[in-house]
Coordinates of C-alpha atoms in Angstrom, one line a residue:
M106 CA 19.0 49.7 60.3
D107 CA 21.5 48.1 58.0
I108 CA 19.8 46.5 55.0
K109 CA 22.8 44.3 54.5
N110 CA 22.2 42.5 57.8
I111 CA 20.6 39.0 57.9
G112 CA 18.3 38.1 60.8
I113 CA 18.2 34.6 62.2
Y114 CA 15.6 33.7 64.8
R115 CA 15.1 30.3 66.4
Q116 CA 11.9 29.6 68.3
E117 CA 11.7 27.1 71.2
R118 CA 9.0 24.9 69.6
P119 CA 9.5 23.9 66.0
S120 CA 5.8 23.7 65.2
Y121 CA 3.0 25.7 63.5
S122 CA -0.5 26.7 64.5
E123 CA -3.2 24.7 62.8
K124 CA -6.0 27.2 63.7
K125 CA -6.8 29.4 60.7
P126 CA -6.7 32.4 60.0
Y127 CA -3.6 32.3 62.4
F128 CA -4.3 35.0 65.0
P129 CA -1.3 36.3 66.9
P130 CA -0.5 34.6 70.3
A131 CA -1.0 38.0 72.0
I132 CA -2.4 41.4 71.1
F133 CA 0.8 43.3 70.4
E134 CA 0.8 47.1 70.6
E135 CA 1.0 47.6 66.8
Y136 CA -1.8 45.1 66.0
P137 CA -4.1 47.0 63.7
F138 CA -7.4 45.1 64.0
N139 CA -10.4 45.4 66.3
D140 CA -10.8 41.7 66.6
R141 CA -8.9 40.7 69.7
S142 CA -8.8 36.9 69.1
T143 CA -5.5 35.2 69.9
D144 CA -3.9 31.8 69.3
Q145 CA -1.4 30.9 71.9
N146 CA 0.0 28.1 69.6
N147 CA 0.9 30.5 66.8
Y148 CA 4.6 30.8 67.7
A149 CA 5.5 31.8 64.1
Y150 CA 3.7 35.1 64.4
S151 CA 5.8 36.3 67.4
S152 CA 8.9 34.8 65.8
I153 CA 8.5 37.0 62.8
R154 CA 7.9 39.9 65.1
N155 CA 11.1 39.1 67.0
L156 CA 13.0 38.6 63.7
L157 CA 12.0 42.1 62.5
K158 CA 13.1 43.5 65.8
L159 CA 16.5 41.8 65.4
L160 CA 16.9 43.6 62.1
E161 CA 16.2 46.9 63.8
L162 CA 13.4 47.8 61.5
D163 CA 11.8 50.9 62.9
S164 CA 13.6 50.0 66.1
E165 CA 12.9 53.4 67.8
N166 CA 9.1 52.6 67.8
F167 CA 9.2 48.9 68.9
G168 CA 6.7 48.3 71.6
K169 CA 4.6 51.2 70.6
K170 CA 1.3 51.4 68.6
S171 CA 3.2 53.3 65.9
W172 CA 5.8 50.5 65.2
N173 CA 5.9 50.0 61.5
P174 CA 8.8 47.6 60.6
F175 CA 7.9 47.4 56.9
G176 CA 7.5 51.2 56.6
S177 CA 11.2 51.5 55.5
F178 CA 10.5 49.8 52.2
M179 CA 6.8 50.2 51.5
K180 CA 4.3 53.0 51.7
P181 CA 0.5 53.6 51.5
G182 CA -0.8 53.0 48.0
D183 CA 1.9 50.4 47.1
T184 CA 1.1 47.1 45.5
V185 CA 2.6 44.4 47.7
L186 CA 3.1 40.8 46.4
L187 CA 3.5 38.0 48.9
K188 CA 5.3 35.2 47.1
P189 CA 5.1 31.9 49.2
N190 CA 6.4 28.5 48.0
L191 CA 3.2 26.6 47.6
V192 CA 4.5 23.7 45.4
R193 CA 1.7 21.2 45.4
H194 CA -1.0 19.7 47.7
F195 CA 0.7 16.4 48.4
C196 CA 4.0 14.9 49.3
E197 CA 4.9 11.4 48.2
N198 CA 5.9 10.5 51.8
G199 CA 2.6 11.8 53.2
D200 CA 4.0 14.7 55.2
T201 CA 3.5 18.2 53.7
K202 CA 4.9 20.1 56.7
G203 CA 8.3 20.4 55.1
L204 CA 6.9 21.0 51.6
M205 CA 5.1 24.4 51.6
T206 CA 5.4 27.8 53.1
H207 CA 3.1 27.7 56.1
G208 CA 0.0 30.0 56.2
S209 CA 0.9 31.4 59.6
L210 CA 3.9 33.2 58.1
I211 CA 1.8 34.5 55.2
R212 CA -0.7 35.9 57.7
A213 CA 2.1 37.7 59.8
A214 CA 3.7 39.1 56.7
A215 CA 0.3 40.3 55.5
D216 CA -0.4 42.0 58.8
Y217 CA 2.8 44.0 58.8
A218 CA 2.3 44.9 55.2
Y219 CA -1.2 46.2 56.1
I220 CA 0.2 48.3 58.8
A221 CA 2.7 49.9 56.4
L222 CA 0.0 50.5 53.8
Q223 CA -2.3 52.0 56.3
G224 CA -5.1 50.2 54.5
K225 CA -4.3 52.0 51.2
G226 CA -3.0 49.9 48.4
R227 CA -3.0 46.2 47.5
I228 CA -1.8 43.0 49.1
I229 CA -1.6 40.0 46.7
I230 CA -0.8 36.4 47.5
A231 CA 0.4 34.7 44.3
D232 CA 2.4 31.7 43.2
G233 CA 2.6 29.2 40.3
P234 CA 2.7 25.7 41.9
M235 CA 3.8 22.6 40.0
D236 CA 1.8 21.6 37.0
D237 CA 0.1 18.7 38.8
A238 CA -0.9 20.7 41.8
D239 CA -4.5 21.5 42.8
F240 CA -4.5 25.1 43.8
E241 CA -7.9 24.9 45.6
K242 CA -6.5 22.1 47.8
I243 CA -3.3 24.1 48.4
A244 CA -5.3 27.2 49.4
S245 CA -7.4 25.1 51.8
M246 CA -4.3 23.5 53.4
S247 CA -2.5 26.8 53.8
G248 CA -5.5 28.8 55.1
I249 CA -5.0 31.7 52.6
Y250 CA -8.7 31.9 51.9
E251 CA -9.5 32.2 55.6
I252 CA -6.9 35.0 55.8
R253 CA -8.6 36.8 53.0
E254 CA -12.0 36.3 54.6
F255 CA -10.8 37.7 57.9
Y256 CA -9.4 40.8 56.2
K257 CA -12.6 41.4 54.3
G258 CA -14.9 40.9 57.3
E259 CA -12.7 42.9 59.7
T260 CA -11.7 45.9 57.5
G261 CA -13.3 45.6 54.1
F262 CA -9.8 45.2 52.7
D263 CA -9.5 42.8 49.7
I264 CA -6.5 40.5 49.7
E265 CA -6.1 39.1 46.2
I266 CA -5.1 35.5 45.6
Y267 CA -3.8 34.3 42.2
D268 CA -2.7 31.0 40.7
L269 CA -0.1 32.2 38.2
R270 CA -0.2 29.1 36.0
Q271 CA -1.9 29.0 32.7
E272 CA -2.4 25.3 32.8
M273 CA -2.5 22.4 35.2
V274 CA -2.2 18.7 34.3
V275 CA -3.6 15.5 35.5
K276 CA -1.0 12.7 35.7
K277 CA -1.2 9.0 36.1
H278 CA 2.0 7.1 36.8
E279 CA 3.8 10.4 36.1
K280 CA 2.4 10.6 32.6
I281 CA 0.1 13.5 31.6
E282 CA -3.4 12.3 30.8
E283 CA -5.3 15.6 30.8
R284 CA -4.5 19.3 30.4
V285 CA -6.7 21.9 32.1
K286 CA -6.6 25.5 31.0
L287 CA -6.5 28.0 33.9
A288 CA -7.4 31.7 34.2
G289 CA -3.8 32.5 35.0
D290 CA -2.5 35.9 35.8
P291 CA -5.3 38.5 35.3
L292 CA -2.8 40.9 34.0
G293 CA -1.2 38.4 31.6
Y294 CA 2.5 37.8 31.0
S295 CA 5.5 39.5 29.4
A296 CA 8.4 37.9 27.6
V297 CA 11.5 39.3 29.3
N298 CA 14.8 39.0 27.4
L299 CA 18.0 39.4 29.4
G300 CA 20.3 39.5 26.3
P301 CA 23.9 39.8 27.4
M302 CA 22.9 40.0 31.1
S303 CA 21.9 36.3 31.0
A304 CA 24.0 33.8 32.9
F305 CA 23.7 31.6 29.8
K306 CA 25.9 33.9 27.9
K307 CA 28.9 32.8 30.1
G308 CA 30.6 29.7 28.9
D309 CA 30.3 27.5 25.8
L310 CA 26.9 25.9 26.1
D311 CA 25.0 23.6 23.8
Y312 CA 21.6 25.3 23.6
A313 CA 20.1 22.4 21.6
S314 CA 20.6 20.1 24.7
F315 CA 18.6 22.3 27.1
R316 CA 15.5 20.7 28.6
G317 CA 12.7 22.1 30.7
S318 CA 9.6 20.9 32.5
E319 CA 8.2 18.7 29.8
C320 CA 11.4 18.2 27.7
R321 CA 10.0 20.2 24.8
P322 CA 13.1 21.2 22.7
D323 CA 10.8 22.9 20.1
I324 CA 9.6 25.4 22.7
M325 CA 13.0 25.8 24.5
S326 CA 14.9 26.6 21.3
L327 CA 12.5 29.5 20.6
H328 CA 13.4 31.3 23.8
H329 CA 17.0 30.2 24.5
N330 CA 19.5 30.4 21.8
K331 CA 22.6 32.4 20.8
E332 CA 20.5 35.5 20.1
K333 CA 18.4 35.6 23.3
D334 CA 17.5 34.2 26.6
E335 CA 13.9 35.0 27.6
Y336 CA 11.4 34.1 30.2
L337 CA 7.6 34.4 30.4
I338 CA 7.0 36.5 33.6
S339 CA 3.8 37.3 35.4
N340 CA 2.7 40.9 34.9
T341 CA 1.2 40.9 38.5
F342 CA 4.8 40.3 39.7
L343 CA 6.2 42.9 37.3
N344 CA 3.7 45.5 38.5
A345 CA 4.3 45.0 42.2
D346 CA 6.0 47.9 44.0
V347 CA 7.2 45.5 46.8
V348 CA 7.8 41.8 46.8
I349 CA 8.0 39.8 50.0
N350 CA 9.5 36.4 49.1
I351 CA 8.5 33.7 51.7
P352 CA 10.3 30.5 50.5
K353 CA 10.7 27.2 52.3
M354 CA 14.0 25.9 53.7
K355 CA 14.5 22.8 51.6
T356 CA 16.9 20.7 49.6
H357 CA 16.6 20.5 45.8
K358 CA 17.4 17.7 43.4
R359 CA 18.8 20.0 40.7
A360 CA 19.9 23.1 42.5
G361 CA 21.1 21.7 45.8
V362 CA 18.8 24.0 47.9
T363 CA 15.6 25.8 47.1
L364 CA 15.3 29.1 48.9
S365 CA 14.5 32.7 47.9
L366 CA 16.2 32.6 44.5
K367 CA 14.8 29.3 43.3
N368 CA 11.3 30.3 44.6
L369 CA 11.1 32.7 41.6
V370 CA 10.2 29.8 39.3
G371 CA 6.7 30.4 40.5
I372 CA 6.4 33.8 38.9
T373 CA 6.7 32.3 35.4
G374 CA 3.9 31.5 33.0
D375 CA 5.4 28.6 31.1
R376 CA 8.1 26.4 32.6
N377 CA 9.0 25.0 29.2
W378 CA 10.8 28.3 28.8
L379 CA 13.0 27.5 31.8
P380 CA 16.2 25.5 31.2
H381 CA 16.4 22.9 33.9
Y382 CA 19.2 20.7 32.7
S383 CA 21.2 19.6 29.7
E384 CA 20.8 16.1 28.1
N385 CA 24.4 16.4 27.0
V386 CA 25.9 14.6 30.0
S387 CA 29.0 13.8 28.0
C388 CA 30.1 17.4 28.7
S389 CA 29.8 16.9 32.5
K390 CA 33.0 17.4 34.4
V391 CA 32.1 15.1 37.3
P392 CA 31.6 11.4 36.8
P393 CA 28.9 9.4 38.4
R394 CA 29.6 7.9 41.9
R395 CA 30.9 4.3 41.8
W396 CA 29.9 1.6 44.2
P397 CA 32.4 -0.8 45.8
I398 CA 30.5 -3.8 44.5
G399 CA 30.3 -3.2 40.8
H400 CA 27.1 -5.1 40.1
L401 CA 25.1 -3.6 43.0
R402 CA 23.9 -0.5 41.2
G403 CA 23.0 -2.5 38.0
G404 CA 21.0 -5.0 40.1
I405 CA 19.1 -2.3 41.8
E406 CA 18.3 -0.7 38.5
V407 CA 16.8 -3.9 37.2
V408 CA 14.7 -4.2 40.3
K409 CA 13.6 -0.6 40.0
N410 CA 12.5 -1.1 36.4
A411 CA 10.7 -4.3 37.2
I412 CA 8.6 -2.7 40.0
G413 CA 8.5 0.8 38.6
F414 CA 4.7 0.9 39.2
I415 CA 5.2 0.5 42.9
K416 CA 6.2 4.1 43.6
P417 CA 6.9 4.1 47.3
L418 CA 9.4 1.2 47.0
R419 CA 10.9 2.7 43.9
D420 CA 11.4 6.1 45.6
S421 CA 13.1 4.4 48.6
L422 CA 15.4 2.4 46.3
R423 CA 16.6 5.4 44.4
Q424 CA 18.2 6.7 47.6
F425 CA 20.7 3.8 47.4
T426 CA 21.5 3.7 43.7
G427 CA 24.0 6.6 43.6
V428 CA 24.3 9.1 40.7
T429 CA 23.5 7.1 37.7
V430 CA 23.5 8.1 34.0
S431 CA 19.7 8.4 34.2
T432 CA 19.8 10.9 37.1
M433 CA 22.6 12.8 35.4
R434 CA 20.5 13.1 32.2
S435 CA 17.6 14.4 34.1
G436 CA 19.8 16.9 35.9
N437 CA 19.2 15.6 39.4
W438 CA 22.7 15.8 40.6
H439 CA 25.6 18.1 41.7
G440 CA 27.0 18.4 38.2
N441 CA 23.9 20.3 36.8
D442 CA 25.4 23.3 35.1
I443 CA 22.1 24.7 33.8
I444 CA 19.5 25.3 36.5
W445 CA 21.7 27.7 38.5
R446 CA 21.9 30.0 35.4
T447 CA 18.1 30.0 35.1
I448 CA 17.8 30.9 38.8
L449 CA 20.2 33.8 38.6
D450 CA 18.4 35.1 35.5
L451 CA 15.1 35.1 37.3
W452 CA 16.6 37.0 40.2
R453 CA 18.0 39.7 37.8
I454 CA 14.5 39.9 36.3
A455 CA 13.0 40.3 39.7
L456 CA 15.2 43.2 40.5
Y457 CA 15.7 45.0 37.1
A458 CA 12.8 44.3 34.8
D459 CA 10.4 47.2 34.7
K460 CA 6.6 46.9 34.6
N461 CA 6.7 46.4 30.8
G462 CA 9.3 43.6 31.1
I463 CA 12.2 45.8 29.9
M464 CA 15.5 45.2 31.7
R465 CA 16.9 48.4 33.3
N466 CA 20.1 49.3 35.1
E467 CA 18.3 50.4 38.4
E468 CA 16.3 48.2 40.7
Q469 CA 12.6 48.4 39.9
R470 CA 11.0 47.2 43.1
K471 CA 11.7 46.8 46.8
T472 CA 12.2 43.2 48.0
F473 CA 12.4 41.4 51.3
V474 CA 12.9 37.7 52.2
I475 CA 11.5 35.6 55.0
V476 CA 12.7 32.0 54.9
D477 CA 10.4 29.4 56.5
G478 CA 12.6 27.0 58.3
I479 CA 10.3 26.3 61.3
I480 CA 9.8 22.9 59.7
G481 CA 12.2 22.5 56.7
G482 CA 12.5 19.7 54.1
E483 CA 15.6 17.5 53.7
A484 CA 16.7 14.6 51.5
D485 CA 14.5 14.1 48.5
G486 CA 13.5 17.7 47.9
P487 CA 11.9 19.8 46.6
T488 CA 8.7 17.7 46.1
N489 CA 9.2 14.7 48.3
P490 CA 11.2 16.0 51.3
T491 CA 11.4 14.6 54.7
A492 CA 10.1 17.1 57.3
K493 CA 12.9 18.4 59.5
R494 CA 11.9 20.4 62.7
C495 CA 14.2 23.3 63.0
G496 CA 12.3 26.2 64.5
V497 CA 14.3 28.7 62.4
L498 CA 13.3 31.8 60.4
V499 CA 15.8 33.8 58.4
A500 CA 15.2 37.3 56.9
G501 CA 17.0 40.0 54.9
F502 CA 17.0 42.2 51.9
H503 CA 19.7 40.8 49.7
W504 CA 18.5 37.5 48.4
P505 CA 21.9 35.7 47.6
S506 CA 23.2 36.7 51.1
V507 CA 20.1 35.3 52.8
D508 CA 20.3 32.1 50.7
I509 CA 24.0 31.6 51.5
A510 CA 23.4 32.1 55.2
V511 CA 20.5 29.6 55.1
S512 CA 22.6 27.1 53.2
R513 CA 25.3 27.3 55.8
I514 CA 22.8 26.9 58.6
M515 CA 21.5 23.8 56.9
G516 CA 24.9 22.4 57.2
F517 CA 26.1 22.9 53.6
D518 CA 29.1 24.6 52.1
P519 CA 27.8 27.4 49.9
I520 CA 30.9 27.3 47.6
K521 CA 29.8 23.8 46.6
I522 CA 26.5 25.1 45.3
P523 CA 26.9 26.5 41.7
K524 CA 24.5 29.4 42.0
F525 CA 26.6 30.9 44.9
K526 CA 30.0 30.8 43.3
G527 CA 29.8 34.3 42.0
F528 CA 29.2 35.8 45.4
S529 CA 32.6 35.4 47.1
H530 CA 32.3 38.9 48.7
L531 CA 29.4 37.8 50.9
A532 CA 31.3 35.9 53.6
D533 CA 31.7 38.9 55.8
I534 CA 28.1 39.9 55.8
P535 CA 27.0 40.0 59.5
C536 CA 24.1 38.0 60.9
V537 CA 22.1 39.0 63.9
S538 CA 20.5 36.2 65.9
N539 CA 19.1 35.1 69.3
I540 CA 21.4 32.0 68.9
R541 CA 25.0 32.9 69.9
E542 CA 26.7 30.7 67.3
W543 CA 24.8 32.5 64.5
D544 CA 25.2 36.0 65.8
N545 CA 28.3 36.3 63.6
K546 CA 29.5 36.7 60.1
I547 CA 28.6 33.8 57.8
S548 CA 32.2 32.9 57.6
G549 CA 32.2 32.4 61.4
F550 CA 29.5 29.7 61.5
K551 CA 30.9 26.5 62.9
G552 CA 30.3 22.8 62.1
M553 CA 27.3 21.2 60.5
C554 CA 24.7 23.5 62.2
L555 CA 21.2 22.0 61.4
N556 CA 22.8 19.0 59.6
F557 CA 20.3 18.6 56.8
K558 CA 20.5 15.5 54.6
P559 CA 21.1 16.6 51.0
H560 CA 19.3 15.1 48.1
Y561 CA 20.9 11.8 47.1
G562 CA 22.3 13.3 43.9
W563 CA 24.3 15.8 46.0
K564 CA 25.5 13.5 48.8
K565 CA 29.2 14.0 49.6
H566 CA 29.4 17.0 47.3
I567 CA 27.6 19.7 49.2
E568 CA 28.1 19.1 53.0
A569 CA 30.3 21.5 55.0
D570 CA 33.4 19.6 56.0
T571 CA 34.4 22.0 58.7
D572 CA 34.1 25.8 59.0
V573 CA 33.3 27.8 55.8
K574 CA 36.2 30.2 55.7
K575 CA 36.2 33.5 53.9
Q576 CA 38.5 32.4 51.1
D577 CA 36.1 29.4 50.4
L578 CA 33.2 31.6 49.6

């Protein structure tokens, strides 16, 4: 096994099972439960199994009852956190297939974790969705409660499920009308200060211009300034021995793509501590896109304002307006020089913050990534993506490497995505795949691959022109 490898598996049918709690399509030799129920439509389960085989995890025992692919990075007694991307219970275009991590992947990951734990330890499913998300509806849609009930009834093992938010909001016309206090993380939260390790300490930045979830500069300035850069992190996450990150393959309006690194936003307890963008657009290096007919954009803006209460029409119109000053000021474009720093800070915390939230020099927990691209999300991501049927799963241990490989498979040029620019050495990382074109180094991938449509604020600034060559990464 080479932990630097990236596995890419493509299944024939880009679809999910809808039958909870997502039994495997066959009773595989290593399957640990007495219940022999199967679901022939659960292709994702066997795809994850094949993906782990591609990565040669416990390869000498594959096909035997003793096969334990996660045993190389977890052991009995460990606390294992499964971190899906649960986002919210609705998509503005009505199709949530490309929005959330599907429950069938969570079930398969839980089963292989259970095998490694030998029934001794903890499995936790936890995420902090968006502030207007209804966690009960998300849980119902994803089937995680049914997964928990199966485990309890079959083995007596308790899978724990937590909404990591401290608060949810009720919105009307995108304005907050009510705030609802939530139980949050049962272990509480820790303020983690990266100090000089923060990506915000590189470059001459105007801290006063930083804005977060609710544009609260009074909160932001307390946690991001010249003296410190700190984040409120879930103690359940910090206390995990192993984290299995299960993000969705999607585009993102502020970060270009949302994959394993961006998925860490869900481990925070207050998103007003997270710099998302800068209101100081005068410092932006890239001007807004201009249209051949000068008055077109202005005319559409007038129409948008006049019918702003008609959300579906407004959302369709914004795909044609280009990058306006308004979208720049809210950070929804390729010139966002802030969110990538937050993302890299959270990744460093995930690796190096100890159980007390103190940054260390050594990695503090084992991590593994499985990216759900069976049905991905393109265009207006991350909250209103168009579902894209791909049938692809990608896995690996090194998060930036996995994300770079996935971005390239999506048809993007990783060098054009700010959070990847510091990882020029990753072009030669090998991928193993059942698809010949992807059984190669990342730098050897050809053409547009899955040809995802980027978010409109990233159009013509993120797409791969030809091959991504080594020197370009």
